[in-house]
PDB file of C-alpha atoms in Angstrom:
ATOM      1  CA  UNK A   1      -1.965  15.999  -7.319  1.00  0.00           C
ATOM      2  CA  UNK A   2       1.407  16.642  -6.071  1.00  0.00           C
ATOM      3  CA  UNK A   3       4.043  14.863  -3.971  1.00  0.00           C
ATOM      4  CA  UNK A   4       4.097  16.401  -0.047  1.00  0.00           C
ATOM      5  CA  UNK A   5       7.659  15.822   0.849  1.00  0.00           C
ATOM      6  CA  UNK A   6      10.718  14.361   0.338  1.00  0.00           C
ATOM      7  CA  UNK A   7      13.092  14.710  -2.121  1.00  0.00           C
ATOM      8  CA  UNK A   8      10.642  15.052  -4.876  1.00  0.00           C
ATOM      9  CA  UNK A   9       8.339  17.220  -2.604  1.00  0.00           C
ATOM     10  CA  UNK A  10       5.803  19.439  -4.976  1.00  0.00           C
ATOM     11  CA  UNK A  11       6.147  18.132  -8.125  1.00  0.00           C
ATOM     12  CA  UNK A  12       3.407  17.120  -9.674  1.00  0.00           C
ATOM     13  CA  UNK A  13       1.774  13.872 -10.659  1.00  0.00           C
ATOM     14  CA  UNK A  14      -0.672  13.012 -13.546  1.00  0.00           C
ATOM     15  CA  UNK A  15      -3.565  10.705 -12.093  1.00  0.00           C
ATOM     16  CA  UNK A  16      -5.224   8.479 -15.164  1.00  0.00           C
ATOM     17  CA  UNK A  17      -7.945  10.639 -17.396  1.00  0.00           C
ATOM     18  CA  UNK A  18     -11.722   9.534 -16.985  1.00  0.00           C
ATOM     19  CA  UNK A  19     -11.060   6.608 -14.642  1.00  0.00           C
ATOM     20  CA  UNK A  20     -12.676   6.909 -11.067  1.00  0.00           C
ATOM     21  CA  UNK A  21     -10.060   6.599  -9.311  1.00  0.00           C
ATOM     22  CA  UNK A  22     -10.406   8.255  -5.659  1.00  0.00           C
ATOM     23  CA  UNK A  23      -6.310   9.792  -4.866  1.00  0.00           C
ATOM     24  CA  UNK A  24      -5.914  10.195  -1.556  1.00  0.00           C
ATOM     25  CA  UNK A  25      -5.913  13.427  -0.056  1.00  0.00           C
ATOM     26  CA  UNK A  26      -2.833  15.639   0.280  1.00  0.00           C
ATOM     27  CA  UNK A  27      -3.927  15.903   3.966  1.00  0.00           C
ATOM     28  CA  UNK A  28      -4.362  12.517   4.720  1.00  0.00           C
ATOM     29  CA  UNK A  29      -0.856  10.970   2.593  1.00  0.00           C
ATOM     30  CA  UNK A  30       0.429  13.873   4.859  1.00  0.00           C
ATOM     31  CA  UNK A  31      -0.616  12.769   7.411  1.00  0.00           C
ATOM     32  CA  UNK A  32      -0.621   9.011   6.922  1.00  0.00           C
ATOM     33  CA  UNK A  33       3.257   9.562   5.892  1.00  0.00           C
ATOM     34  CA  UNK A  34       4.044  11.551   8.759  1.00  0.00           C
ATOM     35  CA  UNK A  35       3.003   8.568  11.205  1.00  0.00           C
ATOM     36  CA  UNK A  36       5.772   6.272   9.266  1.00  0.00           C
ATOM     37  CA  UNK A  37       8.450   7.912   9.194  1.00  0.00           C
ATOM     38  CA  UNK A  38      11.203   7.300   8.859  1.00  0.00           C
ATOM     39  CA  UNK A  39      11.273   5.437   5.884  1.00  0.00           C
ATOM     40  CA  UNK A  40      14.692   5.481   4.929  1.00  0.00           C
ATOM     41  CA  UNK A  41      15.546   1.810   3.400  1.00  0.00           C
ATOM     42  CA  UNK A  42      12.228   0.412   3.748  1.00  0.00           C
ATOM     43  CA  UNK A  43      10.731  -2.118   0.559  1.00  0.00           C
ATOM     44  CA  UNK A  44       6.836  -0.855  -0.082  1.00  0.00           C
ATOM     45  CA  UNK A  45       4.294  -2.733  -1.332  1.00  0.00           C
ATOM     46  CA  UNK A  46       1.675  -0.486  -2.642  1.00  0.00           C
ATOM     47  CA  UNK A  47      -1.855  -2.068  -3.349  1.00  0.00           C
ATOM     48  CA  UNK A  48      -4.442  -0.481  -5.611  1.00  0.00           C
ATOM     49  CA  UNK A  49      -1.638   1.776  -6.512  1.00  0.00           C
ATOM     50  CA  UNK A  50      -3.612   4.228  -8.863  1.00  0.00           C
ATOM     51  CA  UNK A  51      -1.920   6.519 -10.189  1.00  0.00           C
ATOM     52  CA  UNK A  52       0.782   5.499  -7.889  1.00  0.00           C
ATOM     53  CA  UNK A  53       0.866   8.537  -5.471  1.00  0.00           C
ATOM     54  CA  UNK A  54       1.272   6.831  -2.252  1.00  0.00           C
ATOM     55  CA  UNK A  55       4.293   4.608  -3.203  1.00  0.00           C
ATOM     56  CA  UNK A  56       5.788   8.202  -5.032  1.00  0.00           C
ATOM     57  CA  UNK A  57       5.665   9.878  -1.757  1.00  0.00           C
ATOM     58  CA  UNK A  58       7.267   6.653   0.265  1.00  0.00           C
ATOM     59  CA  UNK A  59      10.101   6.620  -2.635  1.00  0.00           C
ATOM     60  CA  UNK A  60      10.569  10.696  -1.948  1.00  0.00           C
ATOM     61  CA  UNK A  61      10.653  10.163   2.089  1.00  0.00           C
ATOM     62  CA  UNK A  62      13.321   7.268   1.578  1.00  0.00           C
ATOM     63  CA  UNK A  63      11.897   4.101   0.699  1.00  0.00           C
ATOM     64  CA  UNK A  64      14.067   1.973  -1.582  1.00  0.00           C
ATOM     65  CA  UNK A  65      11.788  -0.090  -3.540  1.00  0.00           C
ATOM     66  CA  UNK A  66       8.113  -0.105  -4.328  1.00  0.00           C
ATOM     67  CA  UNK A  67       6.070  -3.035  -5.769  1.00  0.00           C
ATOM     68  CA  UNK A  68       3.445  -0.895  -7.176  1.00  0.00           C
ATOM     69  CA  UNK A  69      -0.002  -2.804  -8.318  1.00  0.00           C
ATOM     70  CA  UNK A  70      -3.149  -1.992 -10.447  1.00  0.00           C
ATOM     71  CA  UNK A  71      -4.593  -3.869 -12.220  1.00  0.00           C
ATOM     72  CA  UNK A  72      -6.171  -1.100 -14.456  1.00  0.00           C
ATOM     73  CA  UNK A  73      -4.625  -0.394 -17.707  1.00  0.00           C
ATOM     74  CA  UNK A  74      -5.226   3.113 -17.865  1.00  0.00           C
ATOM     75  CA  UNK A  75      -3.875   3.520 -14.510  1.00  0.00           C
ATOM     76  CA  UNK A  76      -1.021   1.632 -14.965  1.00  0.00           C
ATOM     77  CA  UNK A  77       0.057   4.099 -18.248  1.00  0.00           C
ATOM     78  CA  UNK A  78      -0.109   7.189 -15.546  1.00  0.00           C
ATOM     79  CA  UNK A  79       1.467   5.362 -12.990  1.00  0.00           C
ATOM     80  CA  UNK A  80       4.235   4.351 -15.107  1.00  0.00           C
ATOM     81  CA  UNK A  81       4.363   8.433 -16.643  1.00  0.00           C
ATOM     82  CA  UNK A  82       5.064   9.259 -13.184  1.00  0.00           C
ATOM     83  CA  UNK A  83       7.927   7.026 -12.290  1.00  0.00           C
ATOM     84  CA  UNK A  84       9.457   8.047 -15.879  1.00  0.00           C
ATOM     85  CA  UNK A  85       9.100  11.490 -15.274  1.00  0.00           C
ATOM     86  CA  UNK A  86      10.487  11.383 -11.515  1.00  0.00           C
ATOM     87  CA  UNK A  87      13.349   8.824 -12.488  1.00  0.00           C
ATOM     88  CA  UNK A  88      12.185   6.311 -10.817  1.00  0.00           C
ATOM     89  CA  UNK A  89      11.602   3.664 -12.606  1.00  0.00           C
ATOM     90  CA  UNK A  90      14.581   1.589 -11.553  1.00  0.00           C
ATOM     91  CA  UNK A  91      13.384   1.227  -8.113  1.00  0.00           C
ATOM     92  CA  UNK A  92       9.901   0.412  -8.810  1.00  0.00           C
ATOM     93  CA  UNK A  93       7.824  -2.729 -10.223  1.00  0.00           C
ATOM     94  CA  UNK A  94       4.623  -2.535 -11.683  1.00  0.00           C
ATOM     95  CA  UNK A  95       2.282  -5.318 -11.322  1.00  0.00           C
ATOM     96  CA  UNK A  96      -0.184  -5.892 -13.615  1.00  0.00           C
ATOM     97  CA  UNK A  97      -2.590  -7.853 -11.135  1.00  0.00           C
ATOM     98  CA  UNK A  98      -6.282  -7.919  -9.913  1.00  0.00           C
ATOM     99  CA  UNK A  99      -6.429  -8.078  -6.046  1.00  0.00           C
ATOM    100  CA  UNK A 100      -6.629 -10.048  -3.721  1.00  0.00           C
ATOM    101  CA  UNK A 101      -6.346 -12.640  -6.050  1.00  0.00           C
ATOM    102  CA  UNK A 102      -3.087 -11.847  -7.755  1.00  0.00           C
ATOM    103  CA  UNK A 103      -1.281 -11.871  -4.118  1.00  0.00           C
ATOM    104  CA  UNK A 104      -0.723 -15.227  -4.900  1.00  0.00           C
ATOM    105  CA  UNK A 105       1.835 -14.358  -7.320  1.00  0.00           C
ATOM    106  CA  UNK A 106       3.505 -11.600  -5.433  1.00  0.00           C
ATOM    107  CA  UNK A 107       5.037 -13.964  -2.332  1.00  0.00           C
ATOM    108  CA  UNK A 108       8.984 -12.888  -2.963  1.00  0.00           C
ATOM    109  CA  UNK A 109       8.076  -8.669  -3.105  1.00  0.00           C
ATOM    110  CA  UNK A 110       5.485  -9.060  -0.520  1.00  0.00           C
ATOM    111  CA  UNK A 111       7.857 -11.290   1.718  1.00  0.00           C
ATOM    112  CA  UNK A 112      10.921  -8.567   1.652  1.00  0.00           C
ATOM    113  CA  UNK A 113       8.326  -5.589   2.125  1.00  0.00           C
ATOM    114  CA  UNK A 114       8.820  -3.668   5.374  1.00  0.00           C
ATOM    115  CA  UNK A 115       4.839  -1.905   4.818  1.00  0.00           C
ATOM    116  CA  UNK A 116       2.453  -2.399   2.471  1.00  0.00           C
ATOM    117  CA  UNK A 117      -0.092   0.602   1.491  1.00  0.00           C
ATOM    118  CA  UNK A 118      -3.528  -0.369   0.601  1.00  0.00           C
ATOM    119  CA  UNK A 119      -5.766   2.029  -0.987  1.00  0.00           C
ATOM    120  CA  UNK A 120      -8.802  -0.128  -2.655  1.00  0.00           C
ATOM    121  CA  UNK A 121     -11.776   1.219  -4.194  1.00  0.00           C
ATOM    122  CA  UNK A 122     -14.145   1.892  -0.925  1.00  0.00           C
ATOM    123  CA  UNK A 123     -16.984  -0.368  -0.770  1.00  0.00           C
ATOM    124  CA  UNK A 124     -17.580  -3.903  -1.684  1.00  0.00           C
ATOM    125  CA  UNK A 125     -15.183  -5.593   0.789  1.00  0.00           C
ATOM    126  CA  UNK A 126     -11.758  -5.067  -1.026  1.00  0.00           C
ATOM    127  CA  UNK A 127      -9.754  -3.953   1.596  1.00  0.00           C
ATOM    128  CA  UNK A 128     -11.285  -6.798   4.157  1.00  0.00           C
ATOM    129  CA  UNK A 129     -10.417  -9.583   1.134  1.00  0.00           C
ATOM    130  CA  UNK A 130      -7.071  -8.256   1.009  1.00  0.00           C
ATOM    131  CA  UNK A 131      -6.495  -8.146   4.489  1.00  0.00           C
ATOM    132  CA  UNK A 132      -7.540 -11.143   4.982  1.00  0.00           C
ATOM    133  CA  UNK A 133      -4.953 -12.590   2.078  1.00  0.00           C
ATOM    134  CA  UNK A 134      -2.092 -10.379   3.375  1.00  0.00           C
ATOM    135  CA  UNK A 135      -2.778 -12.317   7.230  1.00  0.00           C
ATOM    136  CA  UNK A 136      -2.567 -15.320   6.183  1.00  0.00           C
ATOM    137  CA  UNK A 137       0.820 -17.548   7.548  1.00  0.00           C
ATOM    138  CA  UNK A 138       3.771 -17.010   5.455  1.00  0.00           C
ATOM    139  CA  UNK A 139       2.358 -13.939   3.662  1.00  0.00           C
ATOM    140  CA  UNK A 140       4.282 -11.368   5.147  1.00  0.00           C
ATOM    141  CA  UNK A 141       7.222 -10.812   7.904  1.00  0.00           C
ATOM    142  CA  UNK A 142       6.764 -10.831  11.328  1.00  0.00           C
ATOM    143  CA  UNK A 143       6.081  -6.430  12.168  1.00  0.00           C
ATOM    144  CA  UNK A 144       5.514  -5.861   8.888  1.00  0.00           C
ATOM    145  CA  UNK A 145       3.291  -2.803   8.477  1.00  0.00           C
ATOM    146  CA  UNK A 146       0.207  -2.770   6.698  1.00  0.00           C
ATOM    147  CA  UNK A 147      -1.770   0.292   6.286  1.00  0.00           C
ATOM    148  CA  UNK A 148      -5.474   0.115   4.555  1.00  0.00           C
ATOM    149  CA  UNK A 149      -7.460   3.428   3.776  1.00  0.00           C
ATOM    150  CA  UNK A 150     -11.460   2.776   3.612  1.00  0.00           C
ATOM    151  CA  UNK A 151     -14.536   4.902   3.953  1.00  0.00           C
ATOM    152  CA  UNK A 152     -15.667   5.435   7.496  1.00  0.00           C
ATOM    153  CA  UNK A 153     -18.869   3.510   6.727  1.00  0.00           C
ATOM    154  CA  UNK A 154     -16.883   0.453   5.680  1.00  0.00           C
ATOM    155  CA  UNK A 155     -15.136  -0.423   9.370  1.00  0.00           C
ATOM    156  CA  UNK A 156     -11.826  -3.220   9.032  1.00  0.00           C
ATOM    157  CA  UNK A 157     -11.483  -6.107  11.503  1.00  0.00           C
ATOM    158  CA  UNK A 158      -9.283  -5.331  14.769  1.00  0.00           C
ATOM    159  CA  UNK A 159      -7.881  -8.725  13.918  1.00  0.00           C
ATOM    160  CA  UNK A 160      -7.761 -10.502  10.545  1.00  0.00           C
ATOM    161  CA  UNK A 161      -5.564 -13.596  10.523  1.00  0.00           C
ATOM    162  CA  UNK A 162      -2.049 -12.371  11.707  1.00  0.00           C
ATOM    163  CA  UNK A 163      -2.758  -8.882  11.059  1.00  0.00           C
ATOM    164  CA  UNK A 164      -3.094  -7.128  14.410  1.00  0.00           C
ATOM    165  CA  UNK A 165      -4.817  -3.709  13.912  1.00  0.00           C
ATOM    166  CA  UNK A 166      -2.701  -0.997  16.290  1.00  0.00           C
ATOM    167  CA  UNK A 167      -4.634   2.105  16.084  1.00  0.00           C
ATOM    168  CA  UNK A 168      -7.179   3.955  13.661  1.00  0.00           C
ATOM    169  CA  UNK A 169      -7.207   7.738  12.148  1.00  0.00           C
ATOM    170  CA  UNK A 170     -10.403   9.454  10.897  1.00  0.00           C
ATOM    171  CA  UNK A 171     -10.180  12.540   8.532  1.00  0.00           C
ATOM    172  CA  UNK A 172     -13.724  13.198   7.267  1.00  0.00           C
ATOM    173  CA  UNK A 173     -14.689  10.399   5.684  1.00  0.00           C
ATOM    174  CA  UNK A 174     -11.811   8.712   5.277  1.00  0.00           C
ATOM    175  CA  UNK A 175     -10.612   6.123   7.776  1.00  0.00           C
ATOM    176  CA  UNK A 176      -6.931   4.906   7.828  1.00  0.00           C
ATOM    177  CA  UNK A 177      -5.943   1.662   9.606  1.00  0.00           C
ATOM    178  CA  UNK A 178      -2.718   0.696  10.594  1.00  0.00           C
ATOM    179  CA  UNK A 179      -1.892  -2.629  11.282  1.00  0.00           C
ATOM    180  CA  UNK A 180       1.215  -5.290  12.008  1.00  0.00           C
ATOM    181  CA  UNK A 181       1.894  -8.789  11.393  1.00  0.00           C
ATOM    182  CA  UNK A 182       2.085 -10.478  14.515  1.00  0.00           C
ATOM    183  CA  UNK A 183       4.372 -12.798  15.971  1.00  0.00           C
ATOM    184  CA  UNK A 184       2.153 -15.529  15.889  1.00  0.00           C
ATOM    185  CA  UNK A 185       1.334 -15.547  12.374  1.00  0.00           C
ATOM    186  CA  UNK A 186       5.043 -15.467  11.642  1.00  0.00           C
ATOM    187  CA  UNK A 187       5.284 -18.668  13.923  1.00  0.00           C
ATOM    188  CA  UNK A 188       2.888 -20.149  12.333  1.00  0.00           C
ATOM    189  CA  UNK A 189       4.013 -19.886   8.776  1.00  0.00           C
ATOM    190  CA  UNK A 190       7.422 -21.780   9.910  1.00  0.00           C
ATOM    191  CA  UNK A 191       5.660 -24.551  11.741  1.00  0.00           C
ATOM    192  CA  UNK A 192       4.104 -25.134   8.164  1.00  0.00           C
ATOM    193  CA  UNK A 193       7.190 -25.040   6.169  1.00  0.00           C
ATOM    194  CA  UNK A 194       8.624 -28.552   5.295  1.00  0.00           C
TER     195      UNK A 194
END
């Protein structure tokens, strides 16, 4: 596993041993990543970050801050290993959380994040749980990006709370969804606040 481009473009990145952990594709973070750009100055949130690959390659395109989480340990030591060895550490938090449930304690990063990258395990309704945590009022800025890779046999909502789903890729197997935080749900959040 390598990063595509960027400023760190080919070096190499150590995903965690005897986990099964699914990286995403060189061809589809190429992909994906060439959709977003530019990146320059954006915050990143990335969800189920592995090994930490697709937050790596926002950092190397011009992000300037990731929120990394994974809430397995073993990941976590990799993901961390890679930030060391790329010298990034000082633009990067790891968060040791389960998801969705430990969105709860990630309101200030996931407020100032421009896009958040979700890459859950495919099946068993992660990314939809998560989605439907990340739509909720207050959760996240008003066109805030969220993108959510899943398993073509898996589909995501067009709509799920004040995520607005914008358009769809397929490569293979692999489905990518991009969505945005709508208006509304940013509306709604400050009709709630006190």
């Amino acid at each position: 596993m390598r990063v595509i481009a960027g400023t760190f473009r080919g070096r190499g990145l150590v995903a965690p041993r005897g986990l099964s952990t699914r990286p995403t594709s060189d061809r589809v973070r190429e992909a994906l990543f060439m959709s977003l750009e530019p990146l320059t100055g954006t915050r990143v949130a990335d969800l189920f970050a592995g090994s930490g690959a697709l937050g790596i390659e926002a950092l190397s395109r011009g992000a300037s801050r990731v929120d990394f989480v994974e809430a397995s340990a073993l990941a976590r030591r990799a993901l961390e290993a890679n930030l060391e060895r790329l010298g990034l550490a000082d633009v990067a938090t790891v968060w040791p959380l389960e998801l969705p449930q430990g969105l709860k304690r990630m309101k200030g990063p996931l407020g100032a994040a421009d896009l958040v990258l979700l890459d859950p395990p495919y099946g068993g309704g992660l990314a939809t749980a998560t989605l439907e945590s990340l739509g909720r009022p207050g959760v996240l800025r008003t066109d805030t990006r969220v993108v959510a890779e899943h398993h073509v046999k898996d589909p995501l909502p067009d709509q799920v709370g004040g995520l607005a789903c914008e358009r769809r890729r397929r490569y293979g197997e692999t489905m990518v969804s991009f969505y945005r935080c709508t208006e509304r749900s940013a509306s709604e959040a400050e009709e709630k606040r006190p």
